[in-house]
Short mmCIF file of C-alpha atoms and ligand atoms in Angstrom, two decimals:
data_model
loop_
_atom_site.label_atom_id
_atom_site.label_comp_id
_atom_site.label_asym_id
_atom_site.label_seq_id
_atom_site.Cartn_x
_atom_site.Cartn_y
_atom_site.Cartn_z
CA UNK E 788 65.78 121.98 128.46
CA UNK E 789 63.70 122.19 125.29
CA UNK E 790 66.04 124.41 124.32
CA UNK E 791 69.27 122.21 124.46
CA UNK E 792 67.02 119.62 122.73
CA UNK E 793 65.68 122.01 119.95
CA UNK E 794 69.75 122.75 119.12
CA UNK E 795 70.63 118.97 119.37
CA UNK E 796 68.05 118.22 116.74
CA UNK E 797 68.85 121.29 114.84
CA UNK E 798 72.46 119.93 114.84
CA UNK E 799 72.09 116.20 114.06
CA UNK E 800 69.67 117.86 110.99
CA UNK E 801 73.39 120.24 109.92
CA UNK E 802 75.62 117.50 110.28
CA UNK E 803 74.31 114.02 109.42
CA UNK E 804 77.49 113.44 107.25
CA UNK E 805 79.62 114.48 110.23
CA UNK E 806 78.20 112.28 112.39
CA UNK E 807 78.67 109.17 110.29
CA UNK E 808 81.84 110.27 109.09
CA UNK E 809 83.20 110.42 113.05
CA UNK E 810 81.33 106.56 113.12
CA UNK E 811 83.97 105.36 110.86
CA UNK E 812 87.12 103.82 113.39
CA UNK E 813 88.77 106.48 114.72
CA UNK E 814 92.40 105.52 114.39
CA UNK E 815 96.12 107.77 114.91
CA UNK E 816 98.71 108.38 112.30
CA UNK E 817 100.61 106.05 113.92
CA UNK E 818 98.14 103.37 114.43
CA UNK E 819 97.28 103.42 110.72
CA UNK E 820 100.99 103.17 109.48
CA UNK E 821 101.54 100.32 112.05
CA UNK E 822 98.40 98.82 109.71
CA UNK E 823 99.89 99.41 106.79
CA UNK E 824 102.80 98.19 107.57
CA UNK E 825 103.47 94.61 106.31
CA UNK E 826 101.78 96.15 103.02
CA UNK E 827 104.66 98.66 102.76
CA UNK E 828 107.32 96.66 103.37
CA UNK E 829 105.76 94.05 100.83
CA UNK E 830 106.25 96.81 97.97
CA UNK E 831 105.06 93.83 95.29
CA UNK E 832 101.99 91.99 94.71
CA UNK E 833 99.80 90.31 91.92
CA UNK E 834 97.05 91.60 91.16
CA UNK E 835 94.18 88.46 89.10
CA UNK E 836 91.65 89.46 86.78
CA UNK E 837 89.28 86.58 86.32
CA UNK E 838 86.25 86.31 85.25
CA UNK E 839 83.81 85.05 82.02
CA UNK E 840 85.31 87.70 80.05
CA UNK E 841 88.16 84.95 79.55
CA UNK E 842 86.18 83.35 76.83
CA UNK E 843 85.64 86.42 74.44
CA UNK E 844 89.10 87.32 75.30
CA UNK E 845 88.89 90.58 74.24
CA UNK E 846 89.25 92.70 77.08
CA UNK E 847 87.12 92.26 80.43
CA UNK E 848 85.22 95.62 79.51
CA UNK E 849 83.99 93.67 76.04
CA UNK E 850 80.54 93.67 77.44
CA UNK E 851 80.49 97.24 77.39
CA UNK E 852 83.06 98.22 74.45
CA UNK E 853 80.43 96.16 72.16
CA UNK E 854 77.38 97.49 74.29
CA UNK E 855 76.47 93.31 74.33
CA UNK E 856 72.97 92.84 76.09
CA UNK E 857 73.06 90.52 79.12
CA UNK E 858 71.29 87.52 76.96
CA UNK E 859 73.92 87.49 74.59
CA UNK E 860 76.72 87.68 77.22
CA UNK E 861 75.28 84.61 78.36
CA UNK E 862 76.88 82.14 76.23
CA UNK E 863 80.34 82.99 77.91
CA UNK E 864 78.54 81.79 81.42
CA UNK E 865 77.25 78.48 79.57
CA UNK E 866 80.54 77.81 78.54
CA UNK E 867 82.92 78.78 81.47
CA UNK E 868 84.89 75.68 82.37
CA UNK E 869 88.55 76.39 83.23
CA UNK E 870 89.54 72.88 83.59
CA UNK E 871 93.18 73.63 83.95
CA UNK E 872 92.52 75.59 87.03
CA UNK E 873 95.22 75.52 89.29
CA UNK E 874 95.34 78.12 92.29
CA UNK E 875 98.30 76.18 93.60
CA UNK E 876 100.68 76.12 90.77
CA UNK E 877 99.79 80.47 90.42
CA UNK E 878 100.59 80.85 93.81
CA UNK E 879 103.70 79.34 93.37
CA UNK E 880 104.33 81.74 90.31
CA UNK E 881 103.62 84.60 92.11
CA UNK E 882 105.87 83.82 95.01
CA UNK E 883 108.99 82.70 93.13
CA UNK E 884 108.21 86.21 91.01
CA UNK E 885 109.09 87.67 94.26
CA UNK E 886 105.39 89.02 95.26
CA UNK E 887 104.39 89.15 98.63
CA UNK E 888 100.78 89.49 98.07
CA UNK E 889 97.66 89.06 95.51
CA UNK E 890 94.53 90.76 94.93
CA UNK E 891 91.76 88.51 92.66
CA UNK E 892 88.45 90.09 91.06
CA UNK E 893 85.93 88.12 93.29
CA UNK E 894 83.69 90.11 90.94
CA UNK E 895 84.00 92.25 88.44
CA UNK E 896 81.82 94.49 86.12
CA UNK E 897 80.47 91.97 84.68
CA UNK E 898 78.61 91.10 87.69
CA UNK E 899 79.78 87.22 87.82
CA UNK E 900 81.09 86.22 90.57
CA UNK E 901 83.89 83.55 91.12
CA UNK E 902 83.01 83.27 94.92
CA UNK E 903 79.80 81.08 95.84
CA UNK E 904 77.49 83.77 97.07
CA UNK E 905 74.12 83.21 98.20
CA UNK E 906 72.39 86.06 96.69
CA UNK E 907 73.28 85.18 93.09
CA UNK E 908 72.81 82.60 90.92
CA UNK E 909 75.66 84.56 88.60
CA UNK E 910 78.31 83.01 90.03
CA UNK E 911 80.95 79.74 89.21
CA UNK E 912 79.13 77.26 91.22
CA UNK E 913 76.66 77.92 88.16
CA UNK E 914 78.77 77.60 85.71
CA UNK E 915 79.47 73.64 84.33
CA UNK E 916 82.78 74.25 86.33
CA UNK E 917 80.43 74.36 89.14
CA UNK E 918 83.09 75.07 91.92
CA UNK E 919 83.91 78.19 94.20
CA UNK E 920 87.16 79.35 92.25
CA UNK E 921 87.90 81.76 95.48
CA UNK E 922 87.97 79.22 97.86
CA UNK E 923 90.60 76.96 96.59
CA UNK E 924 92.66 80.39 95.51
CA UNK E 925 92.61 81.84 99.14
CA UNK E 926 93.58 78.10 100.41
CA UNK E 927 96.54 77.89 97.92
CA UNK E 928 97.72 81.82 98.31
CA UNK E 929 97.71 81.58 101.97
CA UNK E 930 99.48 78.93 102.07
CA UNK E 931 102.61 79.78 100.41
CA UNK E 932 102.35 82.60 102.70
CA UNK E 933 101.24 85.39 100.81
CA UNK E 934 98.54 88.05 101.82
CA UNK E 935 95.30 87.65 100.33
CA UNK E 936 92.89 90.65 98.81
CA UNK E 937 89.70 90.81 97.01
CA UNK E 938 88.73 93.13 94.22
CA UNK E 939 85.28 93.41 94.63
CA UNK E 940 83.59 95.53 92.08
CA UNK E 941 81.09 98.37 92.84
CA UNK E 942 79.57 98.02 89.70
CA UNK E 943 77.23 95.72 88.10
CA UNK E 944 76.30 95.18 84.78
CA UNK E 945 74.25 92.49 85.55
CA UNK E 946 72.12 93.46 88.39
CA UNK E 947 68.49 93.66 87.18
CA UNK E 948 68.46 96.88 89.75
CA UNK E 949 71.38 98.48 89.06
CA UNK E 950 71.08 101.41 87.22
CA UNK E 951 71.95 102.52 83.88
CA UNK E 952 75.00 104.75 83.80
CA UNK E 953 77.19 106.65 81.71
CA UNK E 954 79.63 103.89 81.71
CA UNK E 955 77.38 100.84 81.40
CA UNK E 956 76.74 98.59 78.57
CA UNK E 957 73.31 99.72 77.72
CA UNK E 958 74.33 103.62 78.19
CA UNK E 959 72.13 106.41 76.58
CA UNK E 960 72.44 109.88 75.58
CA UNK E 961 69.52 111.75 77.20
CA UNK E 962 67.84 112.09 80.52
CA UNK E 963 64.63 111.10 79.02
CA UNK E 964 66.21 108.26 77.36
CA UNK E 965 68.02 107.06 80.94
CA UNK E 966 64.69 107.64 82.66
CA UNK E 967 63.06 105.41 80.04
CA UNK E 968 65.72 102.81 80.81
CA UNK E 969 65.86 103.11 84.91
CA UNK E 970 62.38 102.88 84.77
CA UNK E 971 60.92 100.24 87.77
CA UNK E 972 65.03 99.86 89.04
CA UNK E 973 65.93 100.36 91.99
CA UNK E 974 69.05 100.99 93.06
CA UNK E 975 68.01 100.47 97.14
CA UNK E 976 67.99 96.69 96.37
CA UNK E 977 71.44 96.79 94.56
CA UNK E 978 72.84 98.61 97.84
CA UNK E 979 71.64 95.72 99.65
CA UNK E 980 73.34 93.38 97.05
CA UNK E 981 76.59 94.97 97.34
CA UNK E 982 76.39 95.54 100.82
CA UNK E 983 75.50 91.69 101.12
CA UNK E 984 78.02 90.61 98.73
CA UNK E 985 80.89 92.24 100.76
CA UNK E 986 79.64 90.46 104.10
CA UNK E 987 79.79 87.71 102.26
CA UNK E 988 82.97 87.90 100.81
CA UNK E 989 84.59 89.15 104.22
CA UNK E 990 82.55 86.79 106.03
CA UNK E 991 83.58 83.19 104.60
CA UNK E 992 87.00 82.94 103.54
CA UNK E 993 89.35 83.60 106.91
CA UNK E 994 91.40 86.51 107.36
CA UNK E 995 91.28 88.90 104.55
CA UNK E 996 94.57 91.41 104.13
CA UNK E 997 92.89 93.59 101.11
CA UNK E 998 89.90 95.34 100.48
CA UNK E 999 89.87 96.40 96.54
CA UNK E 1000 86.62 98.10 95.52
CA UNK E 1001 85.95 99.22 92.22
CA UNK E 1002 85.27 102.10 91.14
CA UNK E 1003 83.37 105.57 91.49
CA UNK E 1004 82.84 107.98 89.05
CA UNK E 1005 80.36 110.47 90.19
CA UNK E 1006 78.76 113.36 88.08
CA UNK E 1007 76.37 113.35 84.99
CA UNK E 1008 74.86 110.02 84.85
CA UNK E 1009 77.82 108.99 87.00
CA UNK E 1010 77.90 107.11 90.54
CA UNK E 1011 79.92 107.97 93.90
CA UNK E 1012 79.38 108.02 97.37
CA UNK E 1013 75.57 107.78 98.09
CA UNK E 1014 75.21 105.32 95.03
CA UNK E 1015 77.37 102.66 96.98
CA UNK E 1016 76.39 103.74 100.83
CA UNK E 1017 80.22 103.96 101.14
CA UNK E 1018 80.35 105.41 104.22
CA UNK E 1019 77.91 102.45 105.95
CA UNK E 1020 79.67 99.88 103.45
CA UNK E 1021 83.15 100.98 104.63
CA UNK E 1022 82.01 100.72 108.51
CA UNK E 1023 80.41 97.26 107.59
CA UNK E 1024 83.67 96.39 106.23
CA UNK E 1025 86.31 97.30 109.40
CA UNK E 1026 83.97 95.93 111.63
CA UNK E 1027 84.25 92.41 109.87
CA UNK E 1028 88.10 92.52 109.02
CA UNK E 1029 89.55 95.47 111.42
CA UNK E 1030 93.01 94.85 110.18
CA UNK E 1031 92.03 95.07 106.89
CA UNK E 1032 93.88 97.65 104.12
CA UNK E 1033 91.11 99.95 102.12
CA UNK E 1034 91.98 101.49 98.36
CA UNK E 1035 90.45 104.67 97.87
CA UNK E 1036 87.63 104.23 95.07
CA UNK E 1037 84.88 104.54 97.12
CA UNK E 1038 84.87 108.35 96.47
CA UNK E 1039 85.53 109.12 100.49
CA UNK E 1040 88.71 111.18 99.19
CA UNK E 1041 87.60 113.58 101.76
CA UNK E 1042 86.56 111.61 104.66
CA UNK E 1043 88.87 110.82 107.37
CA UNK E 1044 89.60 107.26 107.74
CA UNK E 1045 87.88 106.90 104.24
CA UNK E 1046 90.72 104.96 102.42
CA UNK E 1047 93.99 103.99 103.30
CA UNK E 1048 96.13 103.92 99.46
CA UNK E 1049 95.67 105.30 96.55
CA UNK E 1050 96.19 103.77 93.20
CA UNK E 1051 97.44 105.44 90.40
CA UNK E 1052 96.53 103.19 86.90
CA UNK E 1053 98.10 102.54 84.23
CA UNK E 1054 100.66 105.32 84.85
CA UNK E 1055 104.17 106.22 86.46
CA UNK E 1056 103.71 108.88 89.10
CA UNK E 1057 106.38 111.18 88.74
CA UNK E 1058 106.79 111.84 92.33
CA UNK E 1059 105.39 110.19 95.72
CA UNK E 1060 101.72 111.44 95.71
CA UNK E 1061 100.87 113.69 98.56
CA UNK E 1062 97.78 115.38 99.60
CA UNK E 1063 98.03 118.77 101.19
CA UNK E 1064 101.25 118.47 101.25
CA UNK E 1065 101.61 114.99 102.94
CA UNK E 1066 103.32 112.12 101.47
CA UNK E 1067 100.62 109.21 101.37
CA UNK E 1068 100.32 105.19 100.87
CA UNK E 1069 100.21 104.50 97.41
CA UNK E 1070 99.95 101.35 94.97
CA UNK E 1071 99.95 101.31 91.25
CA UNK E 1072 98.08 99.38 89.27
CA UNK E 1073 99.71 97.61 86.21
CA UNK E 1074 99.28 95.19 83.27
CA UNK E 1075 101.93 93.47 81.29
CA UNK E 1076 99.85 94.49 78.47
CA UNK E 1077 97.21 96.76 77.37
CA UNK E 1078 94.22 94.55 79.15
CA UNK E 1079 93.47 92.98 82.82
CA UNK E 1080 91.50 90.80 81.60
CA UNK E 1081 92.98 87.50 79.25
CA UNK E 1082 93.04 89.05 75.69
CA UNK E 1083 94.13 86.97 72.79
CA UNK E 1084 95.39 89.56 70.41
CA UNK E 1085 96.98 92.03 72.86
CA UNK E 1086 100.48 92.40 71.66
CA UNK E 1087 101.78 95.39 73.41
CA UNK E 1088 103.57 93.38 76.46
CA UNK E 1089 106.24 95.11 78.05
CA UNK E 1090 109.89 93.78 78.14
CA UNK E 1091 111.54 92.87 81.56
CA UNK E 1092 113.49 96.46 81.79
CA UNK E 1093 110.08 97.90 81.35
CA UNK E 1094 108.70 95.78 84.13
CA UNK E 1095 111.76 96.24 86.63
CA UNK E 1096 111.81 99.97 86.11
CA UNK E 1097 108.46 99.81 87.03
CA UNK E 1098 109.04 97.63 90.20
CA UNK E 1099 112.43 99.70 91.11
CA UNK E 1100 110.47 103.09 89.92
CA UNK E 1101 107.89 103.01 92.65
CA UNK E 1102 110.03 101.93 95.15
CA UNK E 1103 112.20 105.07 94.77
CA UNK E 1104 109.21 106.86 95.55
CA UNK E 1105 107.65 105.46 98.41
CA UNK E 1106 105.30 102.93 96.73
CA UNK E 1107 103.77 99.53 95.80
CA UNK E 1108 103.44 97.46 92.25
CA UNK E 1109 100.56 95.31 91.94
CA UNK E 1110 101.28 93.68 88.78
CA UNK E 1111 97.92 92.17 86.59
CA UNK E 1112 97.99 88.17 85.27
CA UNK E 1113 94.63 87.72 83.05
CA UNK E 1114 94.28 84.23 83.21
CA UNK E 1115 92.60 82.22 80.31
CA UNK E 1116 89.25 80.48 79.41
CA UNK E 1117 91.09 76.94 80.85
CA UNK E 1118 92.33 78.58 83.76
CA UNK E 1119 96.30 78.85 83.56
CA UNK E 1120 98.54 81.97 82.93
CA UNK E 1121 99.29 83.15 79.49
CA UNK E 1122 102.57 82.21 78.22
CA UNK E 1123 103.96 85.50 78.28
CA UNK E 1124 102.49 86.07 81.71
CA UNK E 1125 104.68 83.27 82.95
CA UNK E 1126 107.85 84.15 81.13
CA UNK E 1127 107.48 87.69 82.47
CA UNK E 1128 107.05 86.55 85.89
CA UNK E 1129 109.53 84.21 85.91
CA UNK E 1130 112.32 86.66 84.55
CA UNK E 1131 110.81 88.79 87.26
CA UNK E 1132 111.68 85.83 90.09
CA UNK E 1133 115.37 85.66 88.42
CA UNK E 1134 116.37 90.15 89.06
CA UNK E 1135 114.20 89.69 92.73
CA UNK E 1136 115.68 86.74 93.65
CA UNK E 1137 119.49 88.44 93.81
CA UNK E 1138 118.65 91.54 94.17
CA UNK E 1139 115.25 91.90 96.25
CA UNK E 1140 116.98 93.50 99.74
CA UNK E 1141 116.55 96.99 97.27
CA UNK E 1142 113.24 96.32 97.51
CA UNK E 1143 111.35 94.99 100.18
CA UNK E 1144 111.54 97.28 103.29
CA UNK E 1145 112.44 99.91 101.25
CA UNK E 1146 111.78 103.57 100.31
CA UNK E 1147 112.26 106.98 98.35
CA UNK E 1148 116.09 108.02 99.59
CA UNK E 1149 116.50 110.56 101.96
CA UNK E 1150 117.21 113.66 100.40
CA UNK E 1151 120.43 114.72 100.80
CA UNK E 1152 121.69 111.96 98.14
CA UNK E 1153 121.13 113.25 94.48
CA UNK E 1154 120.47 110.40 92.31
CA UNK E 1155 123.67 109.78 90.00
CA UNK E 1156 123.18 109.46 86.45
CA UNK E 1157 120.88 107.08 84.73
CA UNK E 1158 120.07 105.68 87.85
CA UNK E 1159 117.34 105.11 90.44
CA UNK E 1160 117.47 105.23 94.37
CA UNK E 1161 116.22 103.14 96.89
CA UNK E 1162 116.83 103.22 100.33
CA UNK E 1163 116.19 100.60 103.89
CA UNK E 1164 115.94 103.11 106.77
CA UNK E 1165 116.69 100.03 109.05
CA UNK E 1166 119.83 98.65 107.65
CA UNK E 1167 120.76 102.02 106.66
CA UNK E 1168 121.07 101.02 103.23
CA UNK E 1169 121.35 103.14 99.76
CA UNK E 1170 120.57 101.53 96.55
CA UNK E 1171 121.77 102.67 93.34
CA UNK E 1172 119.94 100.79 90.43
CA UNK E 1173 121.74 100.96 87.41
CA UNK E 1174 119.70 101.62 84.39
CA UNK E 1175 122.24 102.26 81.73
CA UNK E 1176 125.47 100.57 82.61
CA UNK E 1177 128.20 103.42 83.13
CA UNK E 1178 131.92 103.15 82.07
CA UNK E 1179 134.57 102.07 84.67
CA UNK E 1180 134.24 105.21 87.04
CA UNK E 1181 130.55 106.10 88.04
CA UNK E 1182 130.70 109.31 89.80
CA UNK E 1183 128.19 109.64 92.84
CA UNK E 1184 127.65 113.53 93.57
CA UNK E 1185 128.27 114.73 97.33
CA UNK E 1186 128.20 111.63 98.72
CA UNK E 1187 131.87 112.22 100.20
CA UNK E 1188 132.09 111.36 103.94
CA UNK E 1189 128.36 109.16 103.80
CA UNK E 1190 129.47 106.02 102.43
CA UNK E 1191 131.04 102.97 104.61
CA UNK E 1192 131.35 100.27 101.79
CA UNK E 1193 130.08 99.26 98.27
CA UNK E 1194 129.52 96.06 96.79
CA UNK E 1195 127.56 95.06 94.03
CA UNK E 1196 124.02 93.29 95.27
CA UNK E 1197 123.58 90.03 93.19
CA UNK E 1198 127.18 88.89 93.72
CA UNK E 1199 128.33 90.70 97.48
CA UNK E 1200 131.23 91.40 95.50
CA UNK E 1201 133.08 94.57 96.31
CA UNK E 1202 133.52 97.87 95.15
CA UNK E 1203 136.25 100.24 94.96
CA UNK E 1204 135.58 103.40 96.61
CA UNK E 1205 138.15 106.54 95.11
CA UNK E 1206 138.41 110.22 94.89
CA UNK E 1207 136.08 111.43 92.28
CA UNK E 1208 137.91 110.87 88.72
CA UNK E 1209 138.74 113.56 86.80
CA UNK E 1210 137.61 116.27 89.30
CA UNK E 1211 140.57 118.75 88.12
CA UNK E 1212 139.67 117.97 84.32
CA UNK E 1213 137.79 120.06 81.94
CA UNK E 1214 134.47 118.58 81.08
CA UNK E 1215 133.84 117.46 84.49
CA UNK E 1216 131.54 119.01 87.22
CA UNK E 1217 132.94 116.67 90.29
CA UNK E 1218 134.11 118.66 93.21
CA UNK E 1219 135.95 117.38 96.53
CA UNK E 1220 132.76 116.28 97.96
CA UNK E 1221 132.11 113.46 95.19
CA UNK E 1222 133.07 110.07 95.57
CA UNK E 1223 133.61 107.43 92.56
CA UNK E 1224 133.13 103.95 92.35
CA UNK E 1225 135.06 101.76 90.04
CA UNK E 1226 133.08 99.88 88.28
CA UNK E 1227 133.55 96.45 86.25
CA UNK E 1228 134.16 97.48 82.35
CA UNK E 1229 131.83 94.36 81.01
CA UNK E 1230 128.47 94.44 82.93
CA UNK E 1231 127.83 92.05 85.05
CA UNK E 1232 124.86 89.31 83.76
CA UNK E 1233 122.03 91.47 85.54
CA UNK E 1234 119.09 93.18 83.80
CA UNK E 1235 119.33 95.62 86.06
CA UNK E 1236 122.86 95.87 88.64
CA UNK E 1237 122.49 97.15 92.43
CA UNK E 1238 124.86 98.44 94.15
CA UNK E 1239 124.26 98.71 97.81
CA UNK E 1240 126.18 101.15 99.28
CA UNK E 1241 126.35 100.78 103.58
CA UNK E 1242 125.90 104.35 104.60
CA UNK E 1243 128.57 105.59 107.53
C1 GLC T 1643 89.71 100.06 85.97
C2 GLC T 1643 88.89 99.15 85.11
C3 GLC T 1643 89.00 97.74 85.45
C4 GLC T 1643 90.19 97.28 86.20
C5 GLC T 1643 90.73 98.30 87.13
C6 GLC T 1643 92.03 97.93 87.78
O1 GLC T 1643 89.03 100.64 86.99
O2 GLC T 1643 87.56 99.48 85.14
O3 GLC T 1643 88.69 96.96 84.40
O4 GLC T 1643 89.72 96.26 86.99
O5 GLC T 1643 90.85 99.47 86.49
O6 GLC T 1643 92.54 98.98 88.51
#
């Protein structure tokens, strides 16, 4: 008996990470992609960076980029007043842009927080605005039926406890000289913060669809796992919102049940990202420009193709775009922001069934030229996006025998389905097992043409 008891203890000493790892909900493949699966079908969402860093307007990392101290970042939270705050009127935008979802920056680096939270004073209620900015956004998001996320970020800038890191405002060069600095924090009381902060946040404001936290970056003078408490934060956070969908920055890459998407930034993936082999949820992370936060004189906007590849891009590959607006110092979208989403609304509004409910294509259908697949494994669906309008015959390789009917998808207008042209020709590579569409000579008035093929 004192045995068994001498090996338990000796056990629960081995394996404490085990044991709170199995604490996290247990859950099946099947369960989890049931979870996930509104979120997949969505396939487009805006994603709201918000904070005081509108005023500077210079990037929401400016307090770090010019290593400002907290006193003089002040004068941005003196003079925060976005009086042209509408939550109703971006919802709208976001919608008629064809997004099924948003995620807002309840808090960011920064520290300040657009939610009223009662263990801050750092937050908008402070501000002479003096009203709880994620209240009203939730209320007007929700109700033009969209899911609603929070970014919440893990770190703080502003904390008097949180530590000084490699990638924080004040950051040093030494150990000695970070010692010096860290000297009477502690980051215990920030854990609580955060942990506190999340209740909050997950506590006060309905049914939350999206959990956003932000970021780790463990190492050197780095923070990751322990730093945050992910493991009890993550429990904490399925208890309070079990339907809830989880990104993967709370460096629990290797847990099980430890994230349920990852989010490539700032990049196209190349293929759909797997691990181990496995094909797994994924989101990317955008801006129109270089910045998430509002920033004057930030130029580099992409065009509409850009954009729509984008949107189309992940698709054929299995994942999400979550698109960034950095709204301004008065609290409205930046003019480009609204043409962009706006030309956005006009492709998705014709041509959207190639993108909601859909998917990477099965394999067996090799992606003609200049062109991008997407496929609906319920309507049995192909479509080919057309990048680079073709001349009259577009040539679609081995897809003899699979295809029912064509029509373009912004017009329902058919197709002609042939032999493959010039099969018996020199300079061509079609065989007997091709097919060939003909195709309008003058391009229709689409960015981007579908055609949706019906699949036998
Ligand atoms: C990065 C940046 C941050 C931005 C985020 C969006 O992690 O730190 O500013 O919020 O990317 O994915």
């Amino acid at each position: 008996m004192k045995r068994a008891i001498l090996v338990l203890w000796a056990l629960t000493l081995a394996i404490p990470e085990a044991i709170s790892q199995r604490a996290l909900p247990a859950e099946t493949e099947a369960q989890k992609e049931k979870r996930l699966q509104w979120w997949q079908d969505a396939r487009f969402g805006m994603f709201i960076h918000w904070g005081i860093y509108a005023l500077p307007a210079r990037h929401e990392w400016v307090k770090n980029r010019e290593r400002i101290t907290t006193e003089d970042y002040q004068k941005y939270f003196d003079h925060f007043n976005p009086d042209l705050y509408d939550p109703v009127a971006w919802a709208k935008m976001a919608k008629e842009a064809g997004m099924k979802y948003a995620v807002i920056t309840s808090k960011h680096h920064d520290g300040f927080c657009l939610f009223d939270s009662k263990h801050t004073d750092y937050k908008a209620t402070n501000t002479p605005y003096g009203r709880d900015l994620i209240k009203e956004w939730v209320d007007a998001f929700r109700a033009e039926g969209l899911g609603v996320g929070f970014y919440y970020s893990l770190i703080d800038w502003h904390h008097p406890h949180y530590t000084v890191d490699r990638v924080h405002p004040q950051r040093a060069n030494t150990k000695e000289e970070y010692d010096a600095l860290n000297q009477g924090k502690n980051m215990d009381i920030y854990r609580k913060y955060l942990k506190d902060q999340v209740r909050e946040i997950l506590s006060n404001y309905g049914k939350i669809d999206i959990l956003w936290l932000d970021f780790s970056f463990p190492g050197e003078f780095g923070k990751g796992r322990d730093d945050w408490d992910s493991i009890e934060l993550l429990k904490m956070v399925r208890q309070l919102q079990p339907g809830i969908i989880v990104n993967d920055r709370l460096d629990l890459k290797d847990v099980p049940g430890g994230w349920d998407f990852t989010t490539p930034e700032q990049f196209k993936v190349q293929q759909w990202p797997e691990i181990d082999g496995k094909k797994i949820p994924w989101e990317t992370c955008q801006t129109f420009s270089g910045s998430w936060g509002y920033y004057r004189d930030e130029h580099t906007w992409k065009d509409k193709k850009q954009l729509l590849v984008l949107l189309i891009e992940s698709v054929s590959k299995g994942g999400n775009l979550l698109l960034n607006v950095g709204p301004t110092g008065r609290g409205d979208f930046d003019y480009r922001a609204v043409k962009a989403l706006g030309e956005m609304g006009g492709w998705m509004h014709h041509n959207s069934r190639s993108i909601y409910g859909c998917t990477e294509a099965p394999q067996e259908f090799e992606i003609p030229e200049h062109s991008l697949l997407t496929y609906n494994p319920h309507t049995k669906r192909l479509y080919i996006h057309l990048l680079d309008y073709p001349l009259t015959n577009f040539h679609l390789p081995g897809y003899k025998g699979k295809v029912k009917y064509a029509q373009f998808l912004h017009d329902a207008s058919e197709i002609l389905i042939s032999a493959p042209y010039g099969h018996h020709m020199q300079g061509s590579k079609a065989t007997e097992n091709d097919l060939n569409l003909r195709l309008p000579t003058v391009k229709p008035n689409v960015v981007i043409p579908v055609i949706e093929l019906f699949l036998e």
